[in-house]
mmCIF file of C-alpha atoms in Angstrom:
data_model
loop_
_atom_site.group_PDB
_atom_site.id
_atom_site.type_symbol
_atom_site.label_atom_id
_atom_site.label_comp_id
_atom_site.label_asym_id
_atom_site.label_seq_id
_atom_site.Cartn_x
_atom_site.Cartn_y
_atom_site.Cartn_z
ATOM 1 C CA UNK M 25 -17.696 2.110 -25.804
ATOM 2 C CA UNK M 26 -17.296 4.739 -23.060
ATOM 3 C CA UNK M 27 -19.195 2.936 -20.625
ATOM 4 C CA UNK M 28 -16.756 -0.185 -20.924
ATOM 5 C CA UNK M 29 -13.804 2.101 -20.991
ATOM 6 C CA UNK M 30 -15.114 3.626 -17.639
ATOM 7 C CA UNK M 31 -15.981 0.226 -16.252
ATOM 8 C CA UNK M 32 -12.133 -0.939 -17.299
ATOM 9 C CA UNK M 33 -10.364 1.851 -15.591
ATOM 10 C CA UNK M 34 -12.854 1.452 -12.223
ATOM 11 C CA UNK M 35 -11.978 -2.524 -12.268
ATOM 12 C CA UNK M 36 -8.521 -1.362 -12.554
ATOM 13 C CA UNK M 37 -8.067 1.059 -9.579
ATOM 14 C CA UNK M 38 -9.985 -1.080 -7.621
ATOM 15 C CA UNK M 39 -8.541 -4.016 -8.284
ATOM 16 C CA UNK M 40 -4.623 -2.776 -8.310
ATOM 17 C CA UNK M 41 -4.950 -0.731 -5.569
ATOM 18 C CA UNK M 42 -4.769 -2.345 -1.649
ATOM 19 C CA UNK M 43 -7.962 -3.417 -1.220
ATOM 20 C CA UNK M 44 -10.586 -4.905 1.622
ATOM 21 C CA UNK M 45 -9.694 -8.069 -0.213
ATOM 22 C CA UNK M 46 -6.435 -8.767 1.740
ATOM 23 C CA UNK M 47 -6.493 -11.897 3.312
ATOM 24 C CA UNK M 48 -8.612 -11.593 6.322
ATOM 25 C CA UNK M 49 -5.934 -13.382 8.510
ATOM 26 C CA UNK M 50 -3.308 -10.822 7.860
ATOM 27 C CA UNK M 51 -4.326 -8.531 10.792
ATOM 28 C CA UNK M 52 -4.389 -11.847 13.367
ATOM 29 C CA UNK M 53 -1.315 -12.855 12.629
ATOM 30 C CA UNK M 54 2.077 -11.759 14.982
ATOM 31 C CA UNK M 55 3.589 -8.568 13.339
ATOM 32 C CA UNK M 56 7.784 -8.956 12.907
ATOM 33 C CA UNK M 57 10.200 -6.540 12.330
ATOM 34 C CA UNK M 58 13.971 -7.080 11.838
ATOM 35 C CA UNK M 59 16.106 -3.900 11.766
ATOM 36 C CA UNK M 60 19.910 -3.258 12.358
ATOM 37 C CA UNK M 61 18.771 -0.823 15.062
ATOM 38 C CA UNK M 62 15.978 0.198 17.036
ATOM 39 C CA UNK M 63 15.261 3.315 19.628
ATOM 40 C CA UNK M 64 12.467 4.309 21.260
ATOM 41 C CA UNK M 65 11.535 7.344 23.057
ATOM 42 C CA UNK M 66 8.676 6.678 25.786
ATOM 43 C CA UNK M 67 7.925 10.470 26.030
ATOM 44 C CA UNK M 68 6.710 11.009 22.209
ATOM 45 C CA UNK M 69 5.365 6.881 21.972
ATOM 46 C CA UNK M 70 7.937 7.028 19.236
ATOM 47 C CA UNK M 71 9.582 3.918 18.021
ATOM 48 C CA UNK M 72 12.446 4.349 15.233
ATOM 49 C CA UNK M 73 13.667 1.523 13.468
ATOM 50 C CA UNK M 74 16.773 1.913 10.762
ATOM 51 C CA UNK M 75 19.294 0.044 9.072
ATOM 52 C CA UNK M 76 17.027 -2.546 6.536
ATOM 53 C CA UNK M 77 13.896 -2.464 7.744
ATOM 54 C CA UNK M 78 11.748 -5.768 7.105
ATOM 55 C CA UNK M 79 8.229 -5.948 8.476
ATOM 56 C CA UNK M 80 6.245 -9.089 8.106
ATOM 57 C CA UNK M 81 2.864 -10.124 9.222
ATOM 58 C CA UNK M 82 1.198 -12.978 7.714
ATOM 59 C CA UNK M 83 1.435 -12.423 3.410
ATOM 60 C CA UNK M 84 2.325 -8.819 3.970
ATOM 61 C CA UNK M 85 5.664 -7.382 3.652
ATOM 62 C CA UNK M 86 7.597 -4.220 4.228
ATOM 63 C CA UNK M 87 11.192 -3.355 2.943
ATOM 64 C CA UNK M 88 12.455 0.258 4.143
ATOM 65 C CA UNK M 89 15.353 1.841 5.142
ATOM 66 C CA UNK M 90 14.066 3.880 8.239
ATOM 67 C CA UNK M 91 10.122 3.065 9.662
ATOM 68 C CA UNK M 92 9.067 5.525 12.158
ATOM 69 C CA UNK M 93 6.127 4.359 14.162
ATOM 70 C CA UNK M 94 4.288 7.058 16.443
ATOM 71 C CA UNK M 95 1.062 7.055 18.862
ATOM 72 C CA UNK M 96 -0.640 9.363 19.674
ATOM 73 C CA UNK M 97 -3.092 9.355 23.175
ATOM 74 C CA UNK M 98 -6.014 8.012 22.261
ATOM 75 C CA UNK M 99 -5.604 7.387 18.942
ATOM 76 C CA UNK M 100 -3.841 4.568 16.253
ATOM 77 C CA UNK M 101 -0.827 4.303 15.191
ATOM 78 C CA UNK M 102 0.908 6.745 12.084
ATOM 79 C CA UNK M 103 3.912 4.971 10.030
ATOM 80 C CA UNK M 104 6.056 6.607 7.868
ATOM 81 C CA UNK M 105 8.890 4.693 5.984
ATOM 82 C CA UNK M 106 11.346 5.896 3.737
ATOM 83 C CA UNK M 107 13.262 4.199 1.238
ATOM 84 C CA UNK M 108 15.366 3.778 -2.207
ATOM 85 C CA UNK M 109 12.304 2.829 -2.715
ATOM 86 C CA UNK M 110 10.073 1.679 0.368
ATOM 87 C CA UNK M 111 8.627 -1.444 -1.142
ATOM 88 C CA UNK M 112 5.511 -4.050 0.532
ATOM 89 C CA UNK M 113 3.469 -6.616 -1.072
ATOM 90 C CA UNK M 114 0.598 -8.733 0.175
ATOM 91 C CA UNK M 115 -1.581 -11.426 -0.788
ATOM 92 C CA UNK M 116 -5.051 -10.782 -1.492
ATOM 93 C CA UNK M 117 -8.018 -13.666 -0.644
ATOM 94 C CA UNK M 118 -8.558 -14.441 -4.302
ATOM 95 C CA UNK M 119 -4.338 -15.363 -4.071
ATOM 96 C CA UNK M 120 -3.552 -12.623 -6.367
ATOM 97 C CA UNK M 121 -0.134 -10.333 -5.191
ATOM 98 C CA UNK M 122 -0.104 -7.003 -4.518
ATOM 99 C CA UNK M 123 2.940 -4.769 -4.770
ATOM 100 C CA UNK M 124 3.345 -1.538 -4.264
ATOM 101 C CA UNK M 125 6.422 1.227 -3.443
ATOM 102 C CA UNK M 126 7.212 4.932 -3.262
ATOM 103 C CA UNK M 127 10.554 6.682 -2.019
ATOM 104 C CA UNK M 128 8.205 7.432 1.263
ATOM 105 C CA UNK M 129 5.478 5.695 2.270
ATOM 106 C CA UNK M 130 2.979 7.288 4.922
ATOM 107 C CA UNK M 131 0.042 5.091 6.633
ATOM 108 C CA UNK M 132 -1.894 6.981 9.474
ATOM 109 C CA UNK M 133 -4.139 3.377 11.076
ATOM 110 C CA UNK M 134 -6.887 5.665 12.169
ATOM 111 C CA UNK M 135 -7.928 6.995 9.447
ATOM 112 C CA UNK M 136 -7.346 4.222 7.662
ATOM 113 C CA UNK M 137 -5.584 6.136 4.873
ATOM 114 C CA UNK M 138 -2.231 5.436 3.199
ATOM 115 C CA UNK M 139 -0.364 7.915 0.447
ATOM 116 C CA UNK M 140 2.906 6.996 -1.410
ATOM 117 C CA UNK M 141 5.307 9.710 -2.526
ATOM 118 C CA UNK M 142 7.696 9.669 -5.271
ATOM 119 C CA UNK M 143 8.060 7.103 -7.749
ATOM 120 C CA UNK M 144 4.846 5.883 -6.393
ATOM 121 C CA UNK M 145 3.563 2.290 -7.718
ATOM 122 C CA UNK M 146 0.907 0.047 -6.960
ATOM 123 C CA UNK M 147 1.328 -3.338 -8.868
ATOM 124 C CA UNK M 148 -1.335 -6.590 -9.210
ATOM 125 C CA UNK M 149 0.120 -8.817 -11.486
ATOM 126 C CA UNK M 150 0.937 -7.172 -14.702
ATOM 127 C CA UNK M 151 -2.002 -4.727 -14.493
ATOM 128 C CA UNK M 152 -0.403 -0.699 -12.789
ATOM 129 C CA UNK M 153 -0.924 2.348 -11.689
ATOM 130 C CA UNK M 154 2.403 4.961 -11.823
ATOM 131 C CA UNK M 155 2.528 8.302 -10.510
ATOM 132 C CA UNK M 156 4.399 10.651 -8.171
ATOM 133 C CA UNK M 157 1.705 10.376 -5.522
ATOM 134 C CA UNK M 158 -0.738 7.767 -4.709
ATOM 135 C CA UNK M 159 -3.155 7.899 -2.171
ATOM 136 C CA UNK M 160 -5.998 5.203 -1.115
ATOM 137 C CA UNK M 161 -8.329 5.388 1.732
ATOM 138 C CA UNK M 162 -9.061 1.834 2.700
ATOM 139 C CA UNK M 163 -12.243 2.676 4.395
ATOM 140 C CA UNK M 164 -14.059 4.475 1.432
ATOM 141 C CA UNK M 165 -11.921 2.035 -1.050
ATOM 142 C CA UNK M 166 -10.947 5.200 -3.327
ATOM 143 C CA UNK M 167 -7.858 5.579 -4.657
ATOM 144 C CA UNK M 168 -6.139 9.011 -6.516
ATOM 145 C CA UNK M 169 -3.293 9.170 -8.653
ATOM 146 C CA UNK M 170 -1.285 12.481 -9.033
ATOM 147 C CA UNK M 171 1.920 13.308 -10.903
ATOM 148 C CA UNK M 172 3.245 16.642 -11.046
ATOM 149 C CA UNK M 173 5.475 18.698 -13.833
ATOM 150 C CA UNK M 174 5.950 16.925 -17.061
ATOM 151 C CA UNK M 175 5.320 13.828 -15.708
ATOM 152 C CA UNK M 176 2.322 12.071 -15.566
ATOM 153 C CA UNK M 177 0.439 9.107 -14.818
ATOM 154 C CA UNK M 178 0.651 5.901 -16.304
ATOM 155 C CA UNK M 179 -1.979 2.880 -15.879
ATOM 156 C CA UNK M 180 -1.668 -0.367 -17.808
ATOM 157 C CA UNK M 181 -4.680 -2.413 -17.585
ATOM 158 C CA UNK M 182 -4.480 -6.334 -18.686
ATOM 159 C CA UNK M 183 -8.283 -7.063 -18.512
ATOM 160 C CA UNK M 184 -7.822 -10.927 -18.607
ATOM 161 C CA UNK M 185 -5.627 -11.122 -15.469
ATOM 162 C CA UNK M 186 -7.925 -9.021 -13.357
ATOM 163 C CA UNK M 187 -10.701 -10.861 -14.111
ATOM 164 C CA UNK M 188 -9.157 -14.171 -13.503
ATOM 165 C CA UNK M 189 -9.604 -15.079 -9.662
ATOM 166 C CA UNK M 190 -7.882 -18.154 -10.289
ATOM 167 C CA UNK M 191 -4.164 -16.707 -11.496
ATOM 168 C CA UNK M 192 -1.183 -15.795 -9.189
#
């Protein structure tokens, strides 16, 4: 019984959370982002953008207030987004959705590692993980869950959707 309980939960965080599973076209596909305002500062590589942020690119999507996007010399990208709440979802291979939000959401591209802060969800279907902080490192595919206080965290597994490649 414990060994099926254990395999449940692993299923669970590893299928709810973002996963290597996106949709492999995703990354080739042109990145958008509509904003009521934009600034950029050439002397930090900082690029602001504010006022209903929506970033698509291919089945992904962003909603954010404010998305701050800086580079660093020789290195990837860092976003941070922030929110009432900072919401994205994408589409995974097997068709299934992904959602996920937080009141701030930070992604740093190279390390590959994303963390969502307050109110923190990730979402497949029916099947979720709730906490105050979520983080997930897409290289090592691990994700953690923290809540703080009295809170704490809250998972609700539905086994038959998981399992079902077929269902959107």
């Amino acid at each position: 019984m414990k060994l099926i309980i254990k395999s449940a939960i692993l299923t669970t965080l590893l299928g709810v959370s973002l996963s290597a599973h996106a949709l492999k076209s995703d990354t080739d596909q042109p990145i958008n982002i509509d904003s009521g305002s934009q600034s950029l500062d050439m002397n930090t590589n900082t690029v602001i953008f504010s006022d209903g942020v929506v970033i698509t690119q291919g089945s992904i999507k962003v909603n954010a207030s404010k998305v701050t996007i800086v580079r660093q010399e020789g290195k990837k990208e860092t976003i941070d987004a922030t929110g009432a709440p900072v919401t994205f979802q994408q589409t995974l291979d097997d068709g299934k959705p992904v959602n996920g939000k937080g009141n701030s959401v930070h992604y740093d591209l190279n390390s590959e590692f994303l963390t969502l802060i307050g109110n923190a969800e990730l979402k497949q279907l029916d099947s979720y993980i709730k906490a105050e902080r979520i983080t997930y490192d897409v290289k090592k595919q691990q994700l953690k869950a923290t809540s703080g206080g009295k809170s704490r965290v809250k998972t609700v597994l539905i086994p038959n959707q998981l399992n079902d490649k077929k269902k959107k």
